[in-house]
Coordinates of C-alpha atoms in Angstrom, one line a residue:
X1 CA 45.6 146.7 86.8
X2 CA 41.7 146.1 87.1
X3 CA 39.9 142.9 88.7
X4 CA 38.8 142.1 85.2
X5 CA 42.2 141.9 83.7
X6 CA 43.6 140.2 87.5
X7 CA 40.7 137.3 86.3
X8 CA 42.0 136.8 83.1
X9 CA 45.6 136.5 84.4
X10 CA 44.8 133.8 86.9
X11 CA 42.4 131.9 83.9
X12 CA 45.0 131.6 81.7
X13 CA 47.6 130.3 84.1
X14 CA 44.7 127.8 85.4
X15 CA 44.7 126.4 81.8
X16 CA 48.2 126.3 81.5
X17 CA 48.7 124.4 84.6
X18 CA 46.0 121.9 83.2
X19 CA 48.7 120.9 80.2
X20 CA 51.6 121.2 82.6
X21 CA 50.3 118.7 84.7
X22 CA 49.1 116.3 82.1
X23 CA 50.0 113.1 82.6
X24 CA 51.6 111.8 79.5
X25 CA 53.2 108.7 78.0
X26 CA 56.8 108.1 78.3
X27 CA 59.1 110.1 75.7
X28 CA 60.9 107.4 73.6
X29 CA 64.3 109.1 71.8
X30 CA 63.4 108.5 68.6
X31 CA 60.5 111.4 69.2
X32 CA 62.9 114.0 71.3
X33 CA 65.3 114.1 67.9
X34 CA 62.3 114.8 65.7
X35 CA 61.3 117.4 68.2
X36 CA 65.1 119.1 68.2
X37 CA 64.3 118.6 64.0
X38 CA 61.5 120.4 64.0
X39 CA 61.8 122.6 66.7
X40 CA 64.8 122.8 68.5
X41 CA 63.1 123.5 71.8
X42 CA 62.0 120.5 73.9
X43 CA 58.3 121.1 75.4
X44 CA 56.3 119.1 77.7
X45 CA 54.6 118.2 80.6
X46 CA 56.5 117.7 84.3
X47 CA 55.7 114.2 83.7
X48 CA 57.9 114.7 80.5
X49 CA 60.5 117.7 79.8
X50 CA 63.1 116.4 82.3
X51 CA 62.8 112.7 80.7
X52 CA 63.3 114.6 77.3
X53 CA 66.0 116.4 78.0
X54 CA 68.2 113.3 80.1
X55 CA 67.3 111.1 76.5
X56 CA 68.8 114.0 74.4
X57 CA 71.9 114.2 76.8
X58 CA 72.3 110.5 77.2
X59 CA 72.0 110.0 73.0
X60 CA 75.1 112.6 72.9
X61 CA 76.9 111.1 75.6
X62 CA 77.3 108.0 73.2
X63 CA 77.3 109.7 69.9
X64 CA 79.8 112.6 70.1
X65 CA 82.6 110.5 71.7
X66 CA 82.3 108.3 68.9
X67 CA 81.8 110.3 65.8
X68 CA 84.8 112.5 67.1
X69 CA 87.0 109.7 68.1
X70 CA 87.8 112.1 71.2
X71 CA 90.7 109.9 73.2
X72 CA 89.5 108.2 76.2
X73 CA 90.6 111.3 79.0
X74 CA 88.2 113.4 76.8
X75 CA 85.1 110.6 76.4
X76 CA 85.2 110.5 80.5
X77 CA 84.9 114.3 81.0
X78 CA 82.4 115.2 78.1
X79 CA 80.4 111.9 79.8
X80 CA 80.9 113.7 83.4
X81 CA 79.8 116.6 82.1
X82 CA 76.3 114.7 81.0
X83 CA 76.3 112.9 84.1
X84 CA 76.2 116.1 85.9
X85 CA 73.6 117.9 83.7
X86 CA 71.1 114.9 84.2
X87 CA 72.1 115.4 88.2
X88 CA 70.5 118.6 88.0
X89 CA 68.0 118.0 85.6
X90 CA 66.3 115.3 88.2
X91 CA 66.6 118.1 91.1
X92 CA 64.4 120.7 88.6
X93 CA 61.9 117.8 88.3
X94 CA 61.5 117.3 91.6
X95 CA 60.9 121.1 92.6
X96 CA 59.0 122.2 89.5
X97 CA 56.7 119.5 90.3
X98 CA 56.4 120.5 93.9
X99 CA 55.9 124.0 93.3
X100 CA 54.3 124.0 90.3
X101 CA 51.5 121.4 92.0
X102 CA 50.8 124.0 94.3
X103 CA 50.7 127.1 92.7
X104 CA 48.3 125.5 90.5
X105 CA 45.7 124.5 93.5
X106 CA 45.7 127.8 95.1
X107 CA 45.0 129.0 91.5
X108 CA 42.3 126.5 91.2
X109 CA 41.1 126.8 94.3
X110 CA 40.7 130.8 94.2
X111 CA 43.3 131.4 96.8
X112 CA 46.4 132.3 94.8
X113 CA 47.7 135.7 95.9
X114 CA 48.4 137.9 92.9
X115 CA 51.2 140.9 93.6
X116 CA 51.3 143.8 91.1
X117 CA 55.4 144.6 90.9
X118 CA 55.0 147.1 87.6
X119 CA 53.1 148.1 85.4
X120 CA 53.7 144.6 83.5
X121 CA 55.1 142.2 86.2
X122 CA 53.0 140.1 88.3
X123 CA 53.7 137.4 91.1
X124 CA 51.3 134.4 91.1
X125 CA 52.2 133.1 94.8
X126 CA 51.1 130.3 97.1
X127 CA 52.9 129.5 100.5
X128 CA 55.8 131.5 98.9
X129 CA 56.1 129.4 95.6
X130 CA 55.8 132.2 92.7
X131 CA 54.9 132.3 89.4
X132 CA 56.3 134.8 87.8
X133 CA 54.0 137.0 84.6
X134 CA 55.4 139.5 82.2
X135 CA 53.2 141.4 79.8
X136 CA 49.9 142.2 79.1
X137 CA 48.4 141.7 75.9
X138 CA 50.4 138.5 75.5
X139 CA 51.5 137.6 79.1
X140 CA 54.3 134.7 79.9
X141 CA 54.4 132.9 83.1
X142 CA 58.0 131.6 84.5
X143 CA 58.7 129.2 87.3
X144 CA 62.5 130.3 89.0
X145 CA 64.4 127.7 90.1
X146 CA 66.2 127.6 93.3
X147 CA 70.2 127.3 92.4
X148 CA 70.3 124.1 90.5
X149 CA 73.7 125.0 89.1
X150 CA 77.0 123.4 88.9
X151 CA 80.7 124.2 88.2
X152 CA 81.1 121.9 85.0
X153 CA 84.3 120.5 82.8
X154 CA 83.3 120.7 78.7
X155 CA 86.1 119.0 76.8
X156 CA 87.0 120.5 73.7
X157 CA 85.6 118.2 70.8
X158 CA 86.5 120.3 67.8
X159 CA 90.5 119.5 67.9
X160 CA 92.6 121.8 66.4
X161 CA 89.6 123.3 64.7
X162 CA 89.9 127.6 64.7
X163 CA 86.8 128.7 66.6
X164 CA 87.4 132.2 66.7
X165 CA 84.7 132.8 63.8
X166 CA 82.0 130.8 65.1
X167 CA 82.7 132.4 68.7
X168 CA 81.9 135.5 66.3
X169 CA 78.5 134.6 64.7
X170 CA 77.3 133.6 68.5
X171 CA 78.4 137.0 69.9
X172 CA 77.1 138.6 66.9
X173 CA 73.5 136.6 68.1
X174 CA 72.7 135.3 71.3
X175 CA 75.7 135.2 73.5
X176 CA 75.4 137.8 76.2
X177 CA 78.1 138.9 78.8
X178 CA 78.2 138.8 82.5
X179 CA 81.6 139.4 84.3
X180 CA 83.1 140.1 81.7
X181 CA 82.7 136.2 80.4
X182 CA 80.6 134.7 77.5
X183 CA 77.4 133.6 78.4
X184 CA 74.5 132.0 76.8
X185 CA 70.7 131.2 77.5
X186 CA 68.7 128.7 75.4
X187 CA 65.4 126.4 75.7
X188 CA 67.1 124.0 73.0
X189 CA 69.5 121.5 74.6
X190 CA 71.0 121.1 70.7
X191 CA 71.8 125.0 71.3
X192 CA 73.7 124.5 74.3
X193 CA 75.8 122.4 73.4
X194 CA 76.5 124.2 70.0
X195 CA 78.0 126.9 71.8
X196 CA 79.4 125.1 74.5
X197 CA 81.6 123.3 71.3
X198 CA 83.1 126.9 70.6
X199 CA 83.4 127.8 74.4
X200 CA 85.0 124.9 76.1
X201 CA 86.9 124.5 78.9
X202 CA 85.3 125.7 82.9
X203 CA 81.6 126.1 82.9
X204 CA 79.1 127.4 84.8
X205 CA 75.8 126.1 84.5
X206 CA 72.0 127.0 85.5
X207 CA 69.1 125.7 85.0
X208 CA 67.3 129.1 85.4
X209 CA 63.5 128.8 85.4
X210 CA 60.6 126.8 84.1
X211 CA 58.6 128.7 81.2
X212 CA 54.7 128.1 81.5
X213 CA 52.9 127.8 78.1
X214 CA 50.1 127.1 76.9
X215 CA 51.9 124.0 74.6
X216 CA 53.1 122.7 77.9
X217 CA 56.7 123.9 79.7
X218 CA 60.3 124.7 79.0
X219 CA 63.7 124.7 80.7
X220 CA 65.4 127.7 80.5
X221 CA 69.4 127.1 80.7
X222 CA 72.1 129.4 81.4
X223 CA 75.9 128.7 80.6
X224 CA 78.6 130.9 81.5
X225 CA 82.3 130.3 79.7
X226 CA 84.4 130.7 82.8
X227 CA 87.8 130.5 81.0
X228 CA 86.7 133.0 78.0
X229 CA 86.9 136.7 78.5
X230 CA 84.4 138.8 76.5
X231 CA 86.5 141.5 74.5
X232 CA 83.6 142.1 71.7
X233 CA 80.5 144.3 71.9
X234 CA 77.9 142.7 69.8
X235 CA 77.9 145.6 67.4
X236 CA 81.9 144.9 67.1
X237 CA 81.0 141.1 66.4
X238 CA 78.9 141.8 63.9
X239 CA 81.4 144.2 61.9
X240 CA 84.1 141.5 62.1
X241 CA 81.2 138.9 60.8
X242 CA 80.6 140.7 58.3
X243 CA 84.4 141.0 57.5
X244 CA 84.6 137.5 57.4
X245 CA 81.6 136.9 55.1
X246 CA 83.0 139.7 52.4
X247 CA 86.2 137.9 52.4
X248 CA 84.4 134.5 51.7
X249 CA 84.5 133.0 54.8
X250 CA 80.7 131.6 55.8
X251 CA 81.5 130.1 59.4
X252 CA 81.1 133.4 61.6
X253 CA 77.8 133.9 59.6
X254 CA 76.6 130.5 60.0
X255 CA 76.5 130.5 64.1
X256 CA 75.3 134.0 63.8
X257 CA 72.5 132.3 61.6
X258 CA 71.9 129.4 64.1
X259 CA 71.0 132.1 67.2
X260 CA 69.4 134.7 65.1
X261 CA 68.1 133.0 62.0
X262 CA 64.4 132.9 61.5
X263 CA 63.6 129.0 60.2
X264 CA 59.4 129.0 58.9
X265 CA 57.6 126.8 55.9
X266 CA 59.1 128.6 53.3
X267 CA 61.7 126.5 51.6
X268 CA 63.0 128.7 49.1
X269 CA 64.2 131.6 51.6
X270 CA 66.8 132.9 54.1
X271 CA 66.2 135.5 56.9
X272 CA 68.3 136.3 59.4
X273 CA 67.0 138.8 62.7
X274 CA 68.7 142.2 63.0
X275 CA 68.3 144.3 65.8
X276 CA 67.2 147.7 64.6
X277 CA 70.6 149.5 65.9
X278 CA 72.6 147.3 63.9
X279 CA 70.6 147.9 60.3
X280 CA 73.0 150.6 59.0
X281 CA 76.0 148.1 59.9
X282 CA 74.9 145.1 58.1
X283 CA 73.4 146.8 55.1
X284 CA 76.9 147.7 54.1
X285 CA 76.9 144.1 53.2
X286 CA 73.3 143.0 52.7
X287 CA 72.7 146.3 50.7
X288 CA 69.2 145.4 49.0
X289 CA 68.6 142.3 50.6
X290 CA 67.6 144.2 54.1
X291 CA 63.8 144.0 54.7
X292 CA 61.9 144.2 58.2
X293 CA 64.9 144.0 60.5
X294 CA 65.8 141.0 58.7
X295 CA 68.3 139.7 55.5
X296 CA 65.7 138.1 53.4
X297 CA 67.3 136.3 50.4
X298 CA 65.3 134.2 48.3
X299 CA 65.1 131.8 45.4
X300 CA 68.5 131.0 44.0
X301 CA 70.5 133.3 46.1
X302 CA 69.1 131.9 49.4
X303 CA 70.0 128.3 47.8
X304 CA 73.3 129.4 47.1
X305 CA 74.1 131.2 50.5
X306 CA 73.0 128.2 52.3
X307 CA 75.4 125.9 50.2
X308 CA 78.2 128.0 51.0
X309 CA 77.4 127.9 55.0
X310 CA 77.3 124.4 54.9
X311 CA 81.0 124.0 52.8
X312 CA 82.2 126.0 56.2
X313 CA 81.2 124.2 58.8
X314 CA 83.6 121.6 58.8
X315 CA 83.2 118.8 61.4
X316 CA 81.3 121.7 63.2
X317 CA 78.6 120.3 60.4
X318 CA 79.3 116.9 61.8
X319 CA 78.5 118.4 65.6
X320 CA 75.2 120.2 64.4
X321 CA 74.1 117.2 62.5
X322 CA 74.4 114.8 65.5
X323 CA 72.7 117.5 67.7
X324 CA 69.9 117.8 65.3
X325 CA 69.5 121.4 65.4
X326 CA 65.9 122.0 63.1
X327 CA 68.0 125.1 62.1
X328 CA 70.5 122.9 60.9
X329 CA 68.3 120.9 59.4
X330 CA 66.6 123.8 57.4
X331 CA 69.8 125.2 56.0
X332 CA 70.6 121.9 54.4
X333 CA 66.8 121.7 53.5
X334 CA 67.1 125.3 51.6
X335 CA 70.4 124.1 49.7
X336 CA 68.4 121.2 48.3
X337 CA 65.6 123.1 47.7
X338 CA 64.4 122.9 43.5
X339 CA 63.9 126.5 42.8
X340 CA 62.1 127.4 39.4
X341 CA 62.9 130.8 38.2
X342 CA 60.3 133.9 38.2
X343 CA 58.3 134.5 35.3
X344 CA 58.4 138.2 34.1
X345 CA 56.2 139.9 31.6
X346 CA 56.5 143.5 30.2
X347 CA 53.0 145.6 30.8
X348 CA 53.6 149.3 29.8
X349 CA 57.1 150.3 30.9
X350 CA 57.2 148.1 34.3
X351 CA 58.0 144.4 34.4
X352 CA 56.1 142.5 36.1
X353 CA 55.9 138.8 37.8
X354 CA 53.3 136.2 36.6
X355 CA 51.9 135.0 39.6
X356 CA 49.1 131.9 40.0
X357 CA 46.5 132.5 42.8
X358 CA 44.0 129.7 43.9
X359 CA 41.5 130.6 41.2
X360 CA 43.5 133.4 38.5
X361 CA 46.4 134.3 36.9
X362 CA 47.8 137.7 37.5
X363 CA 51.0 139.8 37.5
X364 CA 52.7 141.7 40.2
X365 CA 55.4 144.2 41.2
X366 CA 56.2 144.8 44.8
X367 CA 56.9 147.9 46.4
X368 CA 58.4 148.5 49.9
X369 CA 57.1 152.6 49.4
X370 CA 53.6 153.5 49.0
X371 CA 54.0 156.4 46.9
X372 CA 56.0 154.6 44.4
X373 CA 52.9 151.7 44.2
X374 CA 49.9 154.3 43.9
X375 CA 52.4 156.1 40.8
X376 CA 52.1 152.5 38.5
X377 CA 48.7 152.1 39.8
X378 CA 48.1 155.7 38.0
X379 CA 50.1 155.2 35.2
X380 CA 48.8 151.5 34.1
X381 CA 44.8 153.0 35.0
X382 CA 42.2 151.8 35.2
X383 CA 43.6 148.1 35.0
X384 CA 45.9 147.8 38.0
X385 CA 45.2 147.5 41.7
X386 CA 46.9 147.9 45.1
X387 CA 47.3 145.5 48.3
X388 CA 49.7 144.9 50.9
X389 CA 51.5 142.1 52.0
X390 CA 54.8 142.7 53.4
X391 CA 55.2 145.8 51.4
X392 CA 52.6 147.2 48.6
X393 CA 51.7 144.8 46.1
X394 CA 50.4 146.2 42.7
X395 CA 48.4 144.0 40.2
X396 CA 47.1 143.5 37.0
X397 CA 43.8 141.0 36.8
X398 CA 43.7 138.2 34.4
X399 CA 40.9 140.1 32.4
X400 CA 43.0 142.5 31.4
X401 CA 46.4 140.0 30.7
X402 CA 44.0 138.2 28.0
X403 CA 43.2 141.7 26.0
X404 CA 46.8 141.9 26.2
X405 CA 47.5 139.1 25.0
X406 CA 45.2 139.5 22.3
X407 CA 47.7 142.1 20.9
X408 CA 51.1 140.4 21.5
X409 CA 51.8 137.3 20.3
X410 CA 55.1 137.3 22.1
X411 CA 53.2 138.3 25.2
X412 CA 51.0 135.3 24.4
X413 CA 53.5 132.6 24.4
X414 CA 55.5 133.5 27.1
X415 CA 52.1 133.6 29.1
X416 CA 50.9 130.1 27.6
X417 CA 54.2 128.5 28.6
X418 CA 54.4 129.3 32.2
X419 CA 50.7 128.0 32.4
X420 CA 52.1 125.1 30.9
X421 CA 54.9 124.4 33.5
X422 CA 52.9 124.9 36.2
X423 CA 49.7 122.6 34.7
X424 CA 52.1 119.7 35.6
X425 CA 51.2 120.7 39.0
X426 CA 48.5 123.0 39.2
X427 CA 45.3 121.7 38.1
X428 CA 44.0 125.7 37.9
X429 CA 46.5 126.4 35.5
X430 CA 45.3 123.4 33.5
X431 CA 41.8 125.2 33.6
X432 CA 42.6 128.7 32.3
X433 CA 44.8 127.0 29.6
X434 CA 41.4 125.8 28.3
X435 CA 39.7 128.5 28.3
X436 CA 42.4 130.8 26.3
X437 CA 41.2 131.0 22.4
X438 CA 43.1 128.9 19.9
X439 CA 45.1 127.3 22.3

C-alpha cells in the first residue's frame, strides 16, 4: 500500500484512540441494561467497558439465582463463575489501558511503526504493543490480549429443560468448533451467557481482544464448551432446524434467530441471515419468503412467527428476558406490533399496493426481476414508472389514479377510504382528500 493510504490508516486510528481514551462518567446499571436493550453489545471507553461489563455480571449474579430458584450448591458456582469473569475482566483493564495508552502516543507522536502483513493486514506497533488492522475500504483495528483466560464451572440453570434444539439454532448461527468442542465468540455479555445456558458444565473462557471503533471499544469473548462434543456441521444443524420448525417446534429456530437474526427500526418484519451456501437448504422451508441472503417475513406473518418463538421458549424466555438481549426484546416488540393490512387496487390486469409518500398517493408492485418490471411498465404505458429499492419498484402517479378514478366508482371508494384511515394519522392524506371532486 501507498504513503497516502499508510496516512489515512494511522489518522483514523488517532481519532479512535481520542474516544477510547475519553474520560467518561461512571456507568450506572440502570444505563448498561438499556444498552444490552438496544444493542446488545456493550461499548465504551477504557475508563468504562470493563465497569459495564462487571455491572451486567454482578446484576445476573443476583437475578438468575433467584428467578431460577437454583438450590444453594448451584447459586455458589454460577456466583464463582461471575466472580471469576470480573477477575479477568479487571486484568483486560489494566493491560488495554497500558497498551492501548501507548500505541496511541506513538501514533500521536508520529513514531508508530506500521508493518504491511497482506495485502489487507496491518500492525500498528509501539515498543511491541500492536494494533492490529484488517481491510481497506472499511478498515477495523483490534487490540489482542495476552491470555486472560480461565478454566470456568457454569451450572446448569435450565433444570430438566431439553436443550438439544436450542444447542441447534446456535450451531445453525454462530457457534463455531475447535477440537472438536462447541465454541462461541460474542461482544454481547447477554449472548454469552445465552449460550452458555444451553452448553453448561466445564468452560473455557477468553477474553480475546479489544475491538477499536470509532463509537469507542469492545470486548471480544471466546467460550469453549469443554464437556460438549461437536457432532453437527452447520449445514447439518440447519437441516435438523428446519426439521424442527416444519414439525411445529419454534425453539431451534429461535436461538438460530438470536445469533443470526437481523434486529433494525422496522417493527413490522422478521429477517433472519443466511449464508449464501445454505440458500437452497432453507428455501425448502422458507420457499417465497427468501430475499437477499435473508428470510424476510413481514406484516402479519412476521407478527405471527414471532408469537410462536416466544410460546417455545419456555423459562429460556425467562433467561433472555433477565439478560435483556435487544433481540429479545425485538421479537416480543414484533408480536405486539399493530399491523394494518395492505391496500390493493386493480389497474389493468396487475394489482397493485396503495402506497402514501411524503407529498402523493401512488400504487406499486414490486419485482425482484427486471425484465418482469420493464414488461408492466410497457403494458400500463405511458402511465407507469420504474425505480429500485430492494428489488424493481413499478408505479403509477397520483395523476393518473384520479383519471382512474374518474371512471370507477368502485375504484373511487376503495381509494377514498384508505385516505381516510390513514388521515387519522397522516395529515397529507387529509390534504389530497380535499382536493378529490365531490368528496
Amino acid at each position: 500500500m501507498g504513503k497516502e493510504f499508510n496516512s489515512k490508516l494511522l489518522e483514523r486510528l488517532k481519532d479512535r484512540c481520542k474516544v477510547a481514551l475519553l474520560k467518561e462518567s461512571e456507568p450506572t446499571l440502570e444505563s448498561v441494561l438499556d444498552e444490552s436493550a438496544r444493542h446488545g453489545v456493550l461499548i465504551g471507553s477504557v475508563d468504562t467497558l470493563f465497569k459495564k461489563w462487571k455491572l451486567y455480571m454482578q446484576y445476573i449474579a443476583d437475578r438468575i439465582p433467584m428467578l431460577f430458584s437454583l438450590p444453594d450448591e448451584k447459586t455458589t458456582r454460577f456466583k464463582q463463575f461471575i466472580s471469576s469473569i470480573s477477575s479477568l475482566l479487571d486484568e483486560a483493564e489494566k493491560e488495554t489501558r497500558e497498551k492501548l495508552s501507548k500505541i496511541c502516543r506513538a501514533v500521536e507522536g508520529g513514531h508508530a511503526e506500521l508493518t504491511t502483513k497482506s495485502t489487507n493486514s496491518f500492525h500498528i506497533c509501539s515498543n511491541g504493543n500492536c494494533i492490529y488492522s484488517h481491510g481497506i475500504t472499511h478498515p477495523t483495528y483490534s487490540l489482542h490480549l495476552n491470555a486472560l483466560s480461565a478454566n470456568l464451572d457454569f451450572p446448569d440453570v435450565l433444570s430438566e429443560r431439553e436443550l438439544e434444539p436450542f444447542q441447534l439454532g446456535w450451531r445453525a448461527s454462530d457457534e463455531s468448533v475447535i477440537d472438536n468442542r462447541p465454541m462461541m465468540g460474542t461482544t454481547q455479555p447477554w449472548q454469552l451467557i445465552a449460550w452458555l445456558a444451553t452448553r453448561f458444565g466445564n468452560v473455557w473462557v477468553n477474553l480475546h481482544f479489544v475491538n477499536v471503533t470509532s463509537r469507542g471499544i469492545t470486548l471480544a469473548v471466546r467460550a469453549i464448551a469443554k464437556d460438549w462434543k461437536q457432532k453437527l456441521s452447520k449445514e447439518k444443524a440447519i437441516r435438523l432446524s428446519i426439521d424442527f420448525y416444519q414439525r411445529g417446534d419454534y425453539r431451534a429456530l429461535l436461538t438460530w434467530w438470536l445469533g443470526d437474526g437481523v434486529v433494525d427500526n422496522e417493527l413490522h418484519r422478521f429477517q433472519l441471515s443466511i449464508g449464501s451456501k445454505y440458500i437452497q437448504v432453507v428455501n425448502q422451508a422458507f420457499r417465497g419468503y427468501i430475499d437477499s441472503n435473508r428470510i424476510r417475513l413481514m406484516g402479519k406473518d412476521a407478527k405471527m412467527l414471532a408469537r410462536q418463538l416466544i410460546l417455545s421458549a419456555g423459562s429460556y424466555g425467562i433467561l433472555l428476558d433477565v439478560l435483556r438481549s435487544h433481540k429479545w426484546k425485538h421479537l416480543k416488540a414484533l408480536a405486539n406490533a399493530s399491523y394494518k393490512e395492505p391496500v390493493y387496487i386493480t389497474i389493468g390486469e396487475f394489482k397493485m399496493r396503495l402506497l402514501l409518500t411524503n407529498k402523493f398517493l401512488i400504487a406499486v408492485k414490486q419485482f425482484k426481476n427486471k425484465e418482469e418490471a420493464e414488461l408492466v411498465v410497457k403494458k400500463l404505458a405511458p402511465h407507469a414508472h420504474i425505480y429500485r429499492s430492494k428489488g424493481y419498484i413499478v408505479y403509477v402517479k397520483w395523476s393518473w389514479l384520479k383519471e382512474l378514478m374518474k371512471r370507477d366508482p368502485t375504484l373511487r371508494e376503495t381509494i377514498v377510504q384508505y385516505l381516510i384511515k390513514k388521515a387519522e394519522t397522516k395529515p397529507q392524506a387529509r390534504k389530497i382528500l380535499a382536493k378529490i371532486p365531490l368528496f
